[in-house]
Amino acid sequence: MAKQITTEDIKRIARLANINLSPEELETFTAQIGDILAYVDKLSQLDTKGAVFKSQTDLSNIFREDIVEESLSSDKATQNRPKSSKKGYIAIKSVLNK
Amino acid sequence: MQTGLYEPVIGLEIHIQSKTLSKMFCGCDARYFQSDPNTHTCPVCLGLPGALPVPNKAAINYCVKLAIALNCKINENTKFDRKNYFYPDLPKGFQISQYDSPIGHTGNMEIPSPSGNKTVRITRVHQEEDTGKSIHENGETYLDYNKSGVPLIEVVTEPDFNNKEDVTTFAKRLRQIVRYLDISNADMEKGEMRFELNISVKSSSTKELPNYKVEVKNIGSISVLEKVIELEIERQSEILESGQTPIQETRGLIDMSGKTASQRTKEAEAGYRYFPEPDIPLIELNKAYVERIKAEIIELPNEKLARYINKLNIDRDIAENIISDPETYQAFEQAISKIDNTIVPLFAKWYAVEYFSLDQAQKHNDFKLEWLTEIIKKVEQREITRTSGKEVLLASFTTGVMPDKIIEEKGLRVISDSNELESEAQRVLEGNPKAVSDYQKNPNVLMFLVGQVMKAMGGKADVKIVTEIVKSKLKSNG
Amino acid sequence: MKRPFELTVKEALELMEKGELTAKELVTSCLNRVRDMEPEINAFITICEDSALRKASQIDEARKKGEILGRLAGIPYTVKDVYNTEGIQTTAGSKILEGYISPYNATIIEKLDGQDAILIGKTNCDAFGFGSSTENSAYGVTRNPHDTERVPGGSSGGSGAAVSYGGGLFSIGEDTGGSIRCPASFCGIVGLKPTYGRVSRFGAIAYASSYDSVGPMTKDVYDNALILSVIAGKDSKDATSSPLPVPDYTLEMENTLKGKRIGIVKEYMNQGVDTQVKQAIDQAIEKFKGLGCEIAEVSLPYTEYAIAAYYLIGISEASSNLARMDGIRFGPISEGSDWQERYMNTRGENFGAEEKRRIILGTYALSEGYADKYYHKAQQVRALLKADMVKAFENVDILLTPTMPILPFKFGENSSDPLKMWLLDAFTVTINPVGVPALSVPCGKSESGLPIGMQLIGNHFSEELLYQFARNFEKA
């Protein structure tokens, strides 16, 4: 029987997933996720000894040759952001904590 | 700090950029150094939604090669895994790396140590991809993804080091190996080889490993690595002295002095949620393939050193010098292929000492290494003195003129006519009667007298013959 | 006499070849239809009117000059808004990609463009594929053209509705746990989830990398086989794409079904299936018997664990795939006191509730101390599900099930309870973890005229067989 998941747990995991939740969401999600976890818990009843999932295809050793292909222009690479003062770069507010 | 009271326990993690033409999972040109920002990117290495990775065959070959060179066991069944964490220069929000089945594991490398040879255990060698680059300026962070996706080989050692010198020897040797194998230029100024340190400190009197570990990330040169080790030993020893245990944490460099500061991240605490990369099928490295890669490996530094010392009778220091990088030893081995084995040790000395210093100071003027052999032969055959030999080398190196001609021009041929030498020796002995009588009590007088003859001959006499002549005259006198 | 937007692909191609219809007329007809229907249905997020008309004129010109044209020349189509289209907005139905202009085309777009098909729009969907009703889109709900009070199914609900009402003659949906099959069933059209790896995923915004399947949604079986023939095949940019050769899927469809064996899954019969759905399926079984098929009962003993295993793996992969939505290179970015706050706010404010729930669950299922119990355990169950399926096919050629256990439901009926919504996928979710193909074909209507679909499941790479069953059924 899985232990009940708490709001603190959800908050911690959300932080790990880089998601800010509102207090309402926190409360609702805790209940909903709790229900889902209780449901998926049925898997622990199953004896899966010896069952090994290797891969969803039978393929192996799929590689590319070491050949250079054309890259995007820096304009195209950065087209979803406004042009930064430093040409060609993508600018964001500093990640250095004050 | 009292040395001998505490000693470090050090493990090293090294990241090496492979010198492939294209990136690890896409066809962008991997040679991005000093290119304009974001000009070597595509949907894959930019981590755009919907893009998929396809692994570079050559990069895998390079990683396998290094793993073999480090005596690793090669995992026949290997795969890529996702290492999940957030950082602006990591566009997908995960790095494609390897977790529980790395390409190579359980290897070793031998290094020379003051106390004899030391075996450093290699935990693993695996393949992953590099991140983008961030520049922090003016309250902003500027992102350039040219470096994102460049192939990176990671080498991890066991915490087998207990002093700073062994760490630097290892780092240098690894760099050598990587360059020998031609899988990376390992130019640290270009960020092609970087270090991470795992360091703790324990009392010298206990055998038990410390119960904590400090990780220092992103060290870009061996000199800084040394400084970090020194400062960390100091910092951690002080904490231990005060009766506490240093915090287990990740630290980063503050500046090039080696000083570090804590850099705790939530992933370092909570783990990276590794799982197999579903977009890349499994990889099988069968025995035939491993043998094929192994066959491509030429003589590695340790072997070459041993051969130079034991088979070619070259002095250890000289040998270390010559094997230090591929260009140097390749030129050397080419040159000695044309000379007699007996001359090789001497050639090596001249090559590693005289020739090197010239070569580093200036560009030569069409100098041919065979000429070095000629000069050496003439010195050995006592046609010119050793000093003259160096003079000829310098002249020949700078002017591109053949040694024979220079010897002629400068009149450097040694005088070995015994009659001429006899008479001069006689003259010197007659001019130094006190010295002659002192000879009985003080054998060093011989050297003085020989010196006088040499001086009179303008240094162009064969010193061996002069010494014999003076000696026999002194004997007959006494 | 059909209006152009009512034609099938096959019919339209024939008419255009005969010179009785131009591409411009066809595209215009569809665009007008879209204009008429969209205020109510809302199947489209982006309509590509100008570029479509331009291309149509080019194709008509080329045809006049006698130039060689592609296999789908002049055919207007849509794609679910998870496919990257260069220069055209791609949102995946989420606010976090609002305004995102991709610098590249998905491989299927290149292939369809290459065959001169004409893209007329990007269709609505549950954000990132997270849903079975298209109620989880940031761009409004899509209404079922058969009954606008009801959902069109999901997550490719926009594609289902568009094909159903004639907004384009076919669509490319994407199926991770039923996202093509469910809307195909609810909208009364044909939808194929191909074998995993049959069609390239390059440029398809990922939900669950080891499940996602790119597939055609069409008005009939022939069209579906034709489109699959065009889009299938190995792609050097997708390492998981199959190198198996691509046949012309339209060729063997008419072969007789005499002696073929159909498996009815024992465990599915207890799953709370709506009576009218059960009735339609029973009638379909009778029809197949009439075509010479033998019916056998098969067992998939791990069925009751399928949903749990499916979701645990799916959301784990999804949580990782969605980590790249960080507001840095694209998408909206929120304020915050430091970079971590900005990250968290960007994602918190722009992901919908279902997205956030799944990401959080997926992160949890992979996290230290829980990965063994959830993610790894689920993968082991996956192996058992696969073994189940392989065993079932030892005895029969295909399996037949209802696509959905219920009729298209009303808006809001299931959306307040996420788990309840998940359980509606009972018949479709086992397929993706195993990777086999499944085709949803209309097999009847409810009393009030709501479409009912049946699901034909085949072994890996048995699409030809599935089409054979479906075509014969359609004809009979």
Short mmCIF file of C-alpha atoms in Angstrom, two decimals, chain C residues 68 154 158 380 397:
data_model
loop_
_atom_site.label_atom_id
_atom_site.label_comp_id
_atom_site.label_asym_id
_atom_site.label_seq_id
_atom_site.Cartn_x
_atom_site.Cartn_y
_atom_site.Cartn_z
CA ILE C 68 5.03 15.28 -64.06
CA GLY C 154 -8.49 13.17 -28.79
CA GLY C 158 -9.01 18.71 -34.67
CA GLN C 380 8.86 -4.99 -17.00
CA ASP C 397 -4.41 -13.00 -37.93
#
